[in-house]
Steps between C-alpha positions, in 0.01 A plus 500: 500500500590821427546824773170709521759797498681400202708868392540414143114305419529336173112423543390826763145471366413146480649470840253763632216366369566154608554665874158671450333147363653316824329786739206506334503063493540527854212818603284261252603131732467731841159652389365131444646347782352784652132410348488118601639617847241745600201325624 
């Protein structure tokens, strides 16, 4: 794996939006976790 903080990114962009994707994968498991939990 590559650093988050990489000072020369050969692939900035991609990298960003596969850091947004992950957040936004995890608000959308915590959200339905979240559901089912709540009685």
């Amino acid at each position: 794996m590559e650093p988050v903080l990489d000072p020369n990114p050969k692939n900035g962009q991609k990298a960003l939006l596969t850091i947004l994707g992950v957040m936004l994968g995890i608000t959308v498991v915590i959200a339905v976790i979240a559901t089912f939990a709540s009685p």
